[in-house]
Every structure is written in structure tokens, then in C-alpha cells.
mmCIF file of C-alpha atoms in Angstrom:
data_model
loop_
_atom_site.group_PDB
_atom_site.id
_atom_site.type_symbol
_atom_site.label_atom_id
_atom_site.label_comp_id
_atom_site.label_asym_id
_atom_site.label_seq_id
_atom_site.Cartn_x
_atom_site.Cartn_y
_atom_site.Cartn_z
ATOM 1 C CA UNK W 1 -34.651 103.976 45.211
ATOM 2 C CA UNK W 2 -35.922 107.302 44.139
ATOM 3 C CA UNK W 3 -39.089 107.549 42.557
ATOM 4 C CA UNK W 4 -39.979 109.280 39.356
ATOM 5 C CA UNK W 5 -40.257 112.863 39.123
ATOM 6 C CA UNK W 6 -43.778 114.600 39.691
ATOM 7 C CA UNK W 7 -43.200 117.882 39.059
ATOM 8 C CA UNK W 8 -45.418 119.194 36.821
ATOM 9 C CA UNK W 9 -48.932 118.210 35.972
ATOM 10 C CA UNK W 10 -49.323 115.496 39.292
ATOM 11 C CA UNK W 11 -47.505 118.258 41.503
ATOM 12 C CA UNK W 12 -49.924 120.780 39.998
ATOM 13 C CA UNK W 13 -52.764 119.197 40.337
ATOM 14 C CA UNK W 14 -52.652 118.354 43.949
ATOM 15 C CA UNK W 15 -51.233 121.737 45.089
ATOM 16 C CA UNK W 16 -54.915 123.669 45.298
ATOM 17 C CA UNK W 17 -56.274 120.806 47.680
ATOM 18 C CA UNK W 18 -53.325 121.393 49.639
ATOM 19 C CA UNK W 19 -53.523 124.878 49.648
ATOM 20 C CA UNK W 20 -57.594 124.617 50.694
ATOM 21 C CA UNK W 21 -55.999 122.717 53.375
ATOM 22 C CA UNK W 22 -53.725 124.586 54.661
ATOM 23 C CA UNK W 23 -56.058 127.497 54.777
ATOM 24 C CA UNK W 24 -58.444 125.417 56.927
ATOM 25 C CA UNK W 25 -55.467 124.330 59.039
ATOM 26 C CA UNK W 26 -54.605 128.030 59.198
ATOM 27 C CA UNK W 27 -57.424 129.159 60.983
ATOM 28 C CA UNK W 28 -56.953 127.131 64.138
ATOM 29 C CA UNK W 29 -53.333 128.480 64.592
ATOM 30 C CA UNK W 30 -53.708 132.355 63.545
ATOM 31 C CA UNK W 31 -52.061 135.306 65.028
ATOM 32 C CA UNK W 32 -55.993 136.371 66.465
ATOM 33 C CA UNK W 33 -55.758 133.168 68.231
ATOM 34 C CA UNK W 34 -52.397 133.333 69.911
ATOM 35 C CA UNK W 35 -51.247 130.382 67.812
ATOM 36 C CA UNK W 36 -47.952 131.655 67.918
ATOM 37 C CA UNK W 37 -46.820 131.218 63.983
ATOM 38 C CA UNK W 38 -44.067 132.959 61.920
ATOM 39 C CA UNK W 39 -43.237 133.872 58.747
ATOM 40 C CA UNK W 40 -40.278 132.921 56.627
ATOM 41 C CA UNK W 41 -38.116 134.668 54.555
ATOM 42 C CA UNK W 42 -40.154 133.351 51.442
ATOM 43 C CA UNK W 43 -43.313 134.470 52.788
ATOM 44 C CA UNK W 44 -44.590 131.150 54.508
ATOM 45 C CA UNK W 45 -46.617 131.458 57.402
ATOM 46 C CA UNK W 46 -45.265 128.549 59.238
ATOM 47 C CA UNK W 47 -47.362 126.511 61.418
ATOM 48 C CA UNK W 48 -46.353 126.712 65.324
ATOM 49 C CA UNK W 49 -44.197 124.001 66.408
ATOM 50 C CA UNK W 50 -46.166 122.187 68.070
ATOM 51 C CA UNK W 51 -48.779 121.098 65.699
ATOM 52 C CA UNK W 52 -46.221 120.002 63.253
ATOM 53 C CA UNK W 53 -47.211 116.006 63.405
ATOM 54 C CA UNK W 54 -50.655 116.538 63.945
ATOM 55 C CA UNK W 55 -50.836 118.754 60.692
ATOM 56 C CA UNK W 56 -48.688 116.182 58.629
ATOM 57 C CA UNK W 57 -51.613 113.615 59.705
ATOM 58 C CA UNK W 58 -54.421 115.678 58.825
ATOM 59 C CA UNK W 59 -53.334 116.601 55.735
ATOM 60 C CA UNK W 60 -52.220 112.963 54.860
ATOM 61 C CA UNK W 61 -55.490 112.031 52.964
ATOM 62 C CA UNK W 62 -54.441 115.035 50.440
ATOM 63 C CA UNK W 63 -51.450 113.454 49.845
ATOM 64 C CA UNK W 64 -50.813 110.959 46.845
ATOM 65 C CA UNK W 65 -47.585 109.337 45.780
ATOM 66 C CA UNK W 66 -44.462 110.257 46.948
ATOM 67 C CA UNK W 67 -45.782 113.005 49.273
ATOM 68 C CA UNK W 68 -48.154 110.781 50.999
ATOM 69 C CA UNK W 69 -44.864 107.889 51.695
ATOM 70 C CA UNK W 70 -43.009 110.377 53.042
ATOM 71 C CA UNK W 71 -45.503 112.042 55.832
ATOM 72 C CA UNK W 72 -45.651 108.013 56.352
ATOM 73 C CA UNK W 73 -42.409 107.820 57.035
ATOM 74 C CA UNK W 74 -42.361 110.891 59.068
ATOM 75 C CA UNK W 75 -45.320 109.435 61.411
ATOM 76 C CA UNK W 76 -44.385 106.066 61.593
ATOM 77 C CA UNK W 77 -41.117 107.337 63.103
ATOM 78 C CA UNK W 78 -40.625 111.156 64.396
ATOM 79 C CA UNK W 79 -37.978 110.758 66.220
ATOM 80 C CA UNK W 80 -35.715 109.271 63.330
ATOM 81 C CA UNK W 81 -36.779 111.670 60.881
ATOM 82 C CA UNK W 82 -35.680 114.607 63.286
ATOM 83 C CA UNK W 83 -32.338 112.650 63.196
ATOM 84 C CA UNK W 84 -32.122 112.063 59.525
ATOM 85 C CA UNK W 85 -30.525 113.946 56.689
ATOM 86 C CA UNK W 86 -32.344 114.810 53.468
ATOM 87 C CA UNK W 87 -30.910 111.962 51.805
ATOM 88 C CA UNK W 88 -31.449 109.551 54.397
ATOM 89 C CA UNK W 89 -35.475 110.413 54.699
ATOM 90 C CA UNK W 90 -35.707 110.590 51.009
ATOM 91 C CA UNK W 91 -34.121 106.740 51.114
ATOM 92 C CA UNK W 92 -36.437 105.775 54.151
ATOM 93 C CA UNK W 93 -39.472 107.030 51.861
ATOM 94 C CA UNK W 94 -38.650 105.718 48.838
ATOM 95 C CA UNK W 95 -38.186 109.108 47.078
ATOM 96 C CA UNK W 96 -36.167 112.124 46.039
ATOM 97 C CA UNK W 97 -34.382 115.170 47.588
ATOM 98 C CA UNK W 98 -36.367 116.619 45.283
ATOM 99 C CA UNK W 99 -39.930 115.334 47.003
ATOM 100 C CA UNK W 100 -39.062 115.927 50.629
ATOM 101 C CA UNK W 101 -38.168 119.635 49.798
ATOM 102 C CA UNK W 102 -41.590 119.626 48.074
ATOM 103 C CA UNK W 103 -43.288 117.799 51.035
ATOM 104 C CA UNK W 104 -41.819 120.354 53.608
ATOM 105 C CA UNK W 105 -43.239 123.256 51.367
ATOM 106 C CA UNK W 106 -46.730 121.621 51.390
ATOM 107 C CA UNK W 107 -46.859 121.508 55.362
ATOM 108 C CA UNK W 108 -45.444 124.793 55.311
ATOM 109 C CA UNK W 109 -41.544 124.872 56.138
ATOM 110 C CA UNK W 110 -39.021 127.288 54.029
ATOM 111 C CA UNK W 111 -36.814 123.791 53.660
ATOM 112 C CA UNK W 112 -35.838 120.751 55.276
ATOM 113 C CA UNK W 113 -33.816 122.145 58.430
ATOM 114 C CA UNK W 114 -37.139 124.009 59.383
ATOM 115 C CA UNK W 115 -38.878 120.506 59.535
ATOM 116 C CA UNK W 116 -36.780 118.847 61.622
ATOM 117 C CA UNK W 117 -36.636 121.517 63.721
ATOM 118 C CA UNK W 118 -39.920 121.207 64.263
ATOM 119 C CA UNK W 119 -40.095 117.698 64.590
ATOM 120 C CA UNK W 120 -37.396 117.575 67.071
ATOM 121 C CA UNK W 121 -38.854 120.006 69.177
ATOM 122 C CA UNK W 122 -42.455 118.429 69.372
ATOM 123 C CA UNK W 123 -40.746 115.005 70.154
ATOM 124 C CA UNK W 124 -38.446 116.135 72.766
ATOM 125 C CA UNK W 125 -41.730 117.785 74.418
ATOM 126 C CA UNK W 126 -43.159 114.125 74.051
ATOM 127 C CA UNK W 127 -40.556 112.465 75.886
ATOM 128 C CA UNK W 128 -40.084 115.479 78.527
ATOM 129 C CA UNK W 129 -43.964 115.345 79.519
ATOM 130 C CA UNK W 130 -43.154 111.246 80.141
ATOM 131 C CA UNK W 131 -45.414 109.955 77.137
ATOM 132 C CA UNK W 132 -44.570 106.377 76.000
ATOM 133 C CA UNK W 133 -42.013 106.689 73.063
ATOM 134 C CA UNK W 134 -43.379 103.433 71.281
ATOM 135 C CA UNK W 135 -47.067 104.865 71.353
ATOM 136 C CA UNK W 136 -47.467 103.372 68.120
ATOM 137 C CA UNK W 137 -46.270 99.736 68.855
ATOM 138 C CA UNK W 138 -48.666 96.990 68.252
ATOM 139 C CA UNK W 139 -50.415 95.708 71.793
ATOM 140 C CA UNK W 140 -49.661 92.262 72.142
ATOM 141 C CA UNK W 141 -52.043 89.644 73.577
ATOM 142 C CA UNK W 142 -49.699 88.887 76.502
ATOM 143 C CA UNK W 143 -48.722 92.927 77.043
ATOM 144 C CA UNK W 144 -49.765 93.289 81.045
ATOM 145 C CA UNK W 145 -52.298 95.868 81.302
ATOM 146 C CA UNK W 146 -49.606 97.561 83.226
ATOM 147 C CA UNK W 147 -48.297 98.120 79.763
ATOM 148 C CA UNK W 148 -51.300 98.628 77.648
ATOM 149 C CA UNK W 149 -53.170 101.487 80.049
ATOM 150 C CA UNK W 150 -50.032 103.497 79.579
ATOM 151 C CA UNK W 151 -49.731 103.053 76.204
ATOM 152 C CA UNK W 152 -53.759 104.029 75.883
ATOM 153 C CA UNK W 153 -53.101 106.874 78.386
ATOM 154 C CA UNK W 154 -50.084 108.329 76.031
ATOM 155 C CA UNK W 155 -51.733 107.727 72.852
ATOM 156 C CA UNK W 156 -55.276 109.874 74.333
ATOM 157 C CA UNK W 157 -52.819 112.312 76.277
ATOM 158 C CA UNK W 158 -51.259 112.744 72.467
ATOM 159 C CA UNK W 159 -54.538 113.128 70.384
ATOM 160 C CA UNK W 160 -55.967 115.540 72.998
ATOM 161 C CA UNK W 161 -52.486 117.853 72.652
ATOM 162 C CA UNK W 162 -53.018 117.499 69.307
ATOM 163 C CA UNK W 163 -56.568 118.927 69.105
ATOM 164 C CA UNK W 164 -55.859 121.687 71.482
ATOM 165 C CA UNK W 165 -53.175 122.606 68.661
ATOM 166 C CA UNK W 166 -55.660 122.397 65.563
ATOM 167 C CA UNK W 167 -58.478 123.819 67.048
ATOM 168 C CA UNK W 168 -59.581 127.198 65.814
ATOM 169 C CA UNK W 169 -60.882 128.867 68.861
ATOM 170 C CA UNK W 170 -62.219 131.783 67.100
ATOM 171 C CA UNK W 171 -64.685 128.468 65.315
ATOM 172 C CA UNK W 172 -65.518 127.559 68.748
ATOM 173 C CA UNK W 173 -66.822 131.010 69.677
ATOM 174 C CA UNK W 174 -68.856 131.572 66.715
ATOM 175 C CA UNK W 175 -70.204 127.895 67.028
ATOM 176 C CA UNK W 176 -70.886 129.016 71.026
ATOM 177 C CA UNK W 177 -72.674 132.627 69.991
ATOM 178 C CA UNK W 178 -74.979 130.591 67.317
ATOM 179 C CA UNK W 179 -76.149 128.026 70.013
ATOM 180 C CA UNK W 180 -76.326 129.972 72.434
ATOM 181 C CA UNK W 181 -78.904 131.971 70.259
ATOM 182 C CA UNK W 182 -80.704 129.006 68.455
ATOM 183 C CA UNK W 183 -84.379 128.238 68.740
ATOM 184 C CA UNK W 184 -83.499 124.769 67.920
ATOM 185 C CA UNK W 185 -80.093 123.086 67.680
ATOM 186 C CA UNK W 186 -79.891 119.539 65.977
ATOM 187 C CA UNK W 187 -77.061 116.809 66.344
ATOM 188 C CA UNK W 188 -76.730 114.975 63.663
ATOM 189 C CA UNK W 189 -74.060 111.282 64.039
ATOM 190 C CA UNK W 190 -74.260 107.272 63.158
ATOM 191 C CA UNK W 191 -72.456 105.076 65.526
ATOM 192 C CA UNK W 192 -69.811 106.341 67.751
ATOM 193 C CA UNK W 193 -70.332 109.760 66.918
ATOM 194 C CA UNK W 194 -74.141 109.418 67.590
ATOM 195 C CA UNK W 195 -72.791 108.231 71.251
ATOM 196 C CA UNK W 196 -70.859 111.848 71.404
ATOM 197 C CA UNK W 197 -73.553 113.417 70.054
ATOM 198 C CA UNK W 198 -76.175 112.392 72.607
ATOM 199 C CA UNK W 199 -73.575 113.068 75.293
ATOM 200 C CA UNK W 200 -73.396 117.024 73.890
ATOM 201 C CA UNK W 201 -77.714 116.613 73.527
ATOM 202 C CA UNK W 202 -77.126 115.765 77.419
ATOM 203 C CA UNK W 203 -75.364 118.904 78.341
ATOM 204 C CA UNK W 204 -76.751 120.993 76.208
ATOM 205 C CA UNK W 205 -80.465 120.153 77.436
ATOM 206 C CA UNK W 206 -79.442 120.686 81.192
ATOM 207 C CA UNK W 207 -79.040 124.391 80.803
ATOM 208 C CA UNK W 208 -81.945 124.948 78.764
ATOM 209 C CA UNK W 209 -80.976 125.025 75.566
ATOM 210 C CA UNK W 210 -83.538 123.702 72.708
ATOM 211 C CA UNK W 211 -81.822 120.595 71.538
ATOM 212 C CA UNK W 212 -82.076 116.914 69.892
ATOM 213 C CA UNK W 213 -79.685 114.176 69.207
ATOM 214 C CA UNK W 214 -80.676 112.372 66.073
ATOM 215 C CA UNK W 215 -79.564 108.667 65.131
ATOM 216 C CA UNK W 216 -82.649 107.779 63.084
ATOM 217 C CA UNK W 217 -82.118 109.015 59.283
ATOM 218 C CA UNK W 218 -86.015 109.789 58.638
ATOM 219 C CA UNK W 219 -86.748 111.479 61.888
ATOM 220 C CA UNK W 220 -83.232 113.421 61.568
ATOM 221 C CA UNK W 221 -84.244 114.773 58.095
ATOM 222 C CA UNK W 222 -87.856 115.313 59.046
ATOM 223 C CA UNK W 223 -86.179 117.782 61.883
ATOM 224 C CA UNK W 224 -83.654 118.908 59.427
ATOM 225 C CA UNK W 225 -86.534 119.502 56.945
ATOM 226 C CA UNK W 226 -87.869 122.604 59.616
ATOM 227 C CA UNK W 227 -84.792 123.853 60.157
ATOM 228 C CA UNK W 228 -85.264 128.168 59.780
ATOM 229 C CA UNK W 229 -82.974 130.741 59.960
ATOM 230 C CA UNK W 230 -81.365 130.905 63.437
ATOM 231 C CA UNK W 231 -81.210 127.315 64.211
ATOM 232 C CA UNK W 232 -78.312 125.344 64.730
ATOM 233 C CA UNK W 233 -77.445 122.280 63.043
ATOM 234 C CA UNK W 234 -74.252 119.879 64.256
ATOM 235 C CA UNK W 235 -73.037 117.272 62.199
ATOM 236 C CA UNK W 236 -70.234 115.069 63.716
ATOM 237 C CA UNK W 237 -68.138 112.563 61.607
ATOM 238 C CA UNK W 238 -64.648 111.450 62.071
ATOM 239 C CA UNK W 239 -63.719 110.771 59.024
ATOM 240 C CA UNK W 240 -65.879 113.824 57.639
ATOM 241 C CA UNK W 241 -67.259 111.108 54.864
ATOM 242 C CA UNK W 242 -70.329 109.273 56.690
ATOM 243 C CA UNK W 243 -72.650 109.781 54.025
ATOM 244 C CA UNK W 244 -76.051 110.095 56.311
ATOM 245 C CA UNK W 245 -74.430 112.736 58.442
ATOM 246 C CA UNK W 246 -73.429 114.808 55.132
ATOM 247 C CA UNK W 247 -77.040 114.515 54.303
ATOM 248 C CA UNK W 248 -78.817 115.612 57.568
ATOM 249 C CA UNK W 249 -76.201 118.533 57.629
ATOM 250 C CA UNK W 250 -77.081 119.282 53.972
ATOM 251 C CA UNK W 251 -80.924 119.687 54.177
ATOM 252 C CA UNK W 252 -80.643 121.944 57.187
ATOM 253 C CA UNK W 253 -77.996 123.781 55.570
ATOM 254 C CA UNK W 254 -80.416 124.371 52.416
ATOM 255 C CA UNK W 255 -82.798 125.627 55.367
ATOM 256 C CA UNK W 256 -80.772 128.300 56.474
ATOM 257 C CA UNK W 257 -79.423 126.812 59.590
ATOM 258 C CA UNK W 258 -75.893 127.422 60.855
ATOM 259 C CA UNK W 259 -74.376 124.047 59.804
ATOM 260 C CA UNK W 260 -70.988 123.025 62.678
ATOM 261 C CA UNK W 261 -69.004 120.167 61.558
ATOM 262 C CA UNK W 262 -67.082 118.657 64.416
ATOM 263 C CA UNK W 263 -64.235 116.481 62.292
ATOM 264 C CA UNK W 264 -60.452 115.179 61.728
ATOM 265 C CA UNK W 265 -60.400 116.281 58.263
ATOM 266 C CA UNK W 266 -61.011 119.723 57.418
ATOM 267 C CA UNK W 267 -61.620 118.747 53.437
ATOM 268 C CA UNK W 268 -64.154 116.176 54.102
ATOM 269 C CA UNK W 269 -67.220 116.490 52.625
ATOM 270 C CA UNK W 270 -68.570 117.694 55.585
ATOM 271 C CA UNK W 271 -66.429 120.198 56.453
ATOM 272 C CA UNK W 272 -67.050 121.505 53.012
ATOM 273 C CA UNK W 273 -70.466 121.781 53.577
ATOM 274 C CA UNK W 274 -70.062 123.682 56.891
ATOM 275 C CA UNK W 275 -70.014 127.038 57.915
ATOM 276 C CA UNK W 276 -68.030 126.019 60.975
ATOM 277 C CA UNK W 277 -65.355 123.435 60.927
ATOM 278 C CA UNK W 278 -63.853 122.299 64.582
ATOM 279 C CA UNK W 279 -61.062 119.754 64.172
ATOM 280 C CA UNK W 280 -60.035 116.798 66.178
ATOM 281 C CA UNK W 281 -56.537 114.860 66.293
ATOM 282 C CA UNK W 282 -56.540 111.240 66.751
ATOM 283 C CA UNK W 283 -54.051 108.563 67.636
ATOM 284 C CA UNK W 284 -54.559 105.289 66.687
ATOM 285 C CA UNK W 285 -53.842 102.145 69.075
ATOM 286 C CA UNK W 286 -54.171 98.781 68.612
ATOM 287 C CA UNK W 287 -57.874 97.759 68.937
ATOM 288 C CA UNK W 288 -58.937 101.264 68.475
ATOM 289 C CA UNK W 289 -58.168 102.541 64.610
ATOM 290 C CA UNK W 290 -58.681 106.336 64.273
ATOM 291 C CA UNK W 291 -62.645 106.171 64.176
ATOM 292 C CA UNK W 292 -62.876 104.881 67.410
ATOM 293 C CA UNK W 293 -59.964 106.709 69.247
ATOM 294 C CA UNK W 294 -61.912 109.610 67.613
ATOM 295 C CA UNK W 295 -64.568 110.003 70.859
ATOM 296 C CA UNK W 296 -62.267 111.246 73.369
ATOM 297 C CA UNK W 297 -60.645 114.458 71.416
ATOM 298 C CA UNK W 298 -64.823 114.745 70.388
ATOM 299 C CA UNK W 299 -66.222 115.290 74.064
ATOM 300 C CA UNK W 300 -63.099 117.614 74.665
ATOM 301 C CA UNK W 301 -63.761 119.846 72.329
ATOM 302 C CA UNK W 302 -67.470 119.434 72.794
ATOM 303 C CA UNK W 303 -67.207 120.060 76.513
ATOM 304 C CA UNK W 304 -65.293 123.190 75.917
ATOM 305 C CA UNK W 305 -67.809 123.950 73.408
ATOM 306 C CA UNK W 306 -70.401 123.464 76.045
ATOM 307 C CA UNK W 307 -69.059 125.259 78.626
ATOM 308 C CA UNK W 308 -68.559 128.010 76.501
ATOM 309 C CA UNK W 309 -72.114 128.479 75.411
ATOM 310 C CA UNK W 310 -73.025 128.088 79.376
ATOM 311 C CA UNK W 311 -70.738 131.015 79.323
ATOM 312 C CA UNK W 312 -73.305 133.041 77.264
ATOM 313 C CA UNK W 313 -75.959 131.853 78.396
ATOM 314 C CA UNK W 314 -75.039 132.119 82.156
ATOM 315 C CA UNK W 315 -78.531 133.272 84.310
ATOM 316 C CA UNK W 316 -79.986 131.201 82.326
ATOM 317 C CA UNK W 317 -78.257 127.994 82.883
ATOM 318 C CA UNK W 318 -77.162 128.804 86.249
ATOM 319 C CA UNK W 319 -81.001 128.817 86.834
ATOM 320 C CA UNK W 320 -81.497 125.314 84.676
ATOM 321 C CA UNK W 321 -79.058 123.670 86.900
ATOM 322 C CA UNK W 322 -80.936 124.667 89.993
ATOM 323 C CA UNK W 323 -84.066 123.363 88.974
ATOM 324 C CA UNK W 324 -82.818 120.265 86.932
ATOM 325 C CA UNK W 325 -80.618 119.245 90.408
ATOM 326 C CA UNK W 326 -83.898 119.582 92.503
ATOM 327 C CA UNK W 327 -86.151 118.219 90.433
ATOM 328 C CA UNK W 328 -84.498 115.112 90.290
ATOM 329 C CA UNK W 329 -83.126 115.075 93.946
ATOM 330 C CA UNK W 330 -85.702 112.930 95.343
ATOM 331 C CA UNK W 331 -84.656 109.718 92.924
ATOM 332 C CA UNK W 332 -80.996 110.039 94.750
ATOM 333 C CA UNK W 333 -80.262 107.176 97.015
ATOM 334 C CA UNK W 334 -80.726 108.475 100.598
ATOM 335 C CA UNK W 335 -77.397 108.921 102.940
ATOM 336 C CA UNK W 336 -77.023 107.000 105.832
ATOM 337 C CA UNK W 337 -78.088 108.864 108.948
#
């Protein structure tokens, strides 16, 4: 059944969101960058191929209404919506013609034939590089773990892909140059991003670099509080909406510190707030919803993050390492003779 019409004043009123969106999205797959894009005969700058799935899922909390059922439809099953005619999706979704011409305009496609090329494409990659077609199926209580480490494998194989595709590298350097630079540098996360966080905090601190992990909300504003000019501040949130991280970020931001928002959602609150955004991709399994199958894109693009400012910072850290590694070489477990 086809839905009503939203042309209009709904259409209208969700198109600058989008648009934000896009131009967030935009930056991790620019020409600078390599990302391979192209433009239409309309004008579109098309997204690369490969990032076609991911950037339907990021931009799926801008979505309302018919828009939103049909990028549900089109990530519940890829593979039959590369197969599928215009009519057929539009049935599948619950909508128009109309509304899938509209939804392949909003992820950036001249028309329908574009999408599914794209789609088609990024699945037959999928299935070339051996990743478990039913990565979305449910894991059942009996599954063998046979079964259920492949399916975690593909889904973490997927996510990571996906991040390598959204991730603005040009973000990544500026986020590198401004740590690598920083008198101070706090992390700011609650829960499992506070894990990732103290995991960066560990890296970070090895080569030298002047940095805290905070969990605690007073003693994380109190530091955020003497942020100055220079320093570094690093929020990470999955969802970009965890309202203590927001407001550690924002009272170091009102200090004058570089504010980094590591995130799946690049118009979160957060990310708003941000001078740098760098995005993740996640893929849900059963057992592990998006927040939690969130940590392993996270330390990716935090290691490379890492290793980056190491990069910059190289006598330095090279030196760190030396004496970190001996001062702690007598606590080692002796070798047998």
C-alpha cells in the first residue's frame, strides 16, 4: 500500500537536516581524501560505492516516515533491494515510486538505477571477501559457537569496512596536529565509551603526551573547567546523545579547547558541538545492539588516531617508549634459564 504523499511542507522540512548531513558525511569521502566520488549529470556529488549502506544507516535517525521505512527496508535486506524494481521496493516499504526516488536523492543518487548499482556492488564485495550473508540473523541459543564467532567476526569485519569508508582522514590529521601540540588533552565517556577512552588515556600517556581519562562527572568538569587555549578535549559517545559527555565537551569548549567528538552520528549533539567530528560504523548482533558493537570501530579509529600523533611526535615518543619499557622491566616475570 502506498503511503500518503509528503511532498511539500514534511519533505521540506526534513531536507536541511539532511543536507547538514550529508555535508558531514561529505567530508570523510572528498576528492582531498582520495574518496573516490563522482558527480552526476544533475550536479550530485555521489558518495563512493562503497559506503553506500553505511551512509543509509547513519543518516537513518534523520529520516522520518516513509524515508526512514524504506532505508529499513534497504538494510534489513541489501541484497533484495539490489534485485528489486522501483515498484517492488516501494511495495516492500510500504510507500511510493514517488518516495524511493526521493529517498535515493537524499543519500545522494541521480535515481533509482544509481542505487542499486551501488548496492549491488557493495554486496557482491561482501560475499566475494567470504562475510556471512545472514550477518543480521538472530543468534539462537542452540547456534554452535562455530556459528556465532563467524557471524561476530563478519558483523566486526563489516562495521570496521564501514568506518574506514566514513572516516574523514583529513579530521583525523587535524585531531593528530592538535594533540600532538596540547598541554593537556582530556577524554571525556560514561560506560563503554569510558572503557575506550581509558584505553586511548593508555596510549596516549606512554609516549608522553599530557593526558586524563575522565569517568567521574565533577572531577571531569573541574578539569574541563581549566581547560585554555591549546588543550585538547575528546568526547566519545556512540550515539552522540549521552548527555554528561555533551556537557564535559561543552565547558571545555566554552574554554577554548579544541573539542574531538569520536561518534556514529555526525548530527548528534555532540558532533554539533565539535570542532572535529570522527565517525564510526556499527553492526549490530544479537546480544550486542549498536552501543555495544560500537567499541571495536572506536579503538580502530582511535589507534590510528594514536599512531598518527606518535607520528608527530616521533623523538619524543620513541624516547617515552624506551624509558616506559625499562622502567617497568624489572616487574616482568623472569625467563627460564
Amino acid at each position: 500500500m502506498a503511503e500518503p504523499e509528503m511532498d511539500g511542507t514534511a519533505w521540506t522540512a526534513v531536507t536541511p537536516s539532511l543536507v547538514r548531513a550529508h555535508a558531514a558525511l561529505n567530508r570523510s569521502n572528498g576528492s582531498d581524501h582520495g574518496g573516490g566520488r563522482t558527480t552526476g549529470s544533475n550536479g550530485v556529488d555521489h558518495p563512493p560505492i562503497d559506503g553506500v549502506l553505511a551512509r543509509v544507516r547513519t543518516l537513518l535517525p534523520d529520516f522520518t516516515g516513509a524515508l526512514q521505512r524504506v532505508a529499513e527496508q534497504v538494510l534489513a535486506d541489501p541484497a533484495a533491494a539490489s534485485r528489486a524494481t522501483i515498484v517492488e521496493l516501494a511495495e516492500r516499504s510500504g510507500t511510493s515510486p514517488a518516495t524511493i526516488t526521493r529517498f535515493c536523492r537524499a543519500v545522494g543518487f541521480d535515481g533509482y538505477a544509481d542505487l542499486r548499482l551501488g548496492i549491488a556492488a557493495e554486496t557482491g564485495r561482501a560475499r566475494s571477501a567470504g562475510w556471512t550473508v545472514d550477518i543480521g540473523r538472530e543468534i539462537q541459543p542452540n547456534d554452535p559457537l562455530e556459528r556465532v564467532l563467524g557471524q561476530i567476526m563478519a558483523a566486526d569485519t563489516r562495521a570496521m569496512h564501514d568506518t574506514a569508508t566514513l572516516l574523514d582522514l583529513g579530521e583525523v590529521e587535524r585531531a593528530a596536529v592538535a594533540i600532538a601540540a596540547a598541554p593537556r588533552v582530556n577524554i571525556f565517556g560514561a560506560s563503554g565509551s569510558a572503557l575506550v577512552g581509558e584505553e586511548m588515556q593508555f596510549s596516549l600517556h606512554r609516549i608522553g603526551i599530557p593526558v586524563w581519562a575522565w569517568t567521574d562527572v565533577h572531577n571531569g568538569l573541574a578539569s574541563a573547567a581549566l581547560s585554555r587555549p591549546g588543550d585538547v578535549a575528546l568526547g566519545i559517545s556512540h550515539s552522540g546523545e549521552t548527555g554528561e559527555t555533551i556537557e564535559l565537551l561543552a565547558e571545555a569548549n566554552s574554554r577554548g579547547a579544541t573539542t574531538i567528538a569520536l561518534t556514529s552520528f555526525p548530527r548528534s549533539p555532540l558532533a554539533e558541538l565539535a570542532d572535529i567530528v570522527l565517525l564510526t560504523a556499527t553492526q549490530a548482533t544479537t546480544f550486542r545492539p549498536d552501543a555495544l558493537s560500537a567499541r571495536h570501530p572506536q579503538l580502530v579509529v582511535l589507534d590510528l588516531l594514536y599512531v598518527a600523533v606518535a607520528q608527530r611526535t616521533h623523538e619524543r615518543s620513541h624516547a617515552a617508549f624506551q624509558r616506559t619499557a625499562q622502567a617497568v622491566h624489572g616487574h616482568k616475570a623472569a625467563k627460564d634459564s
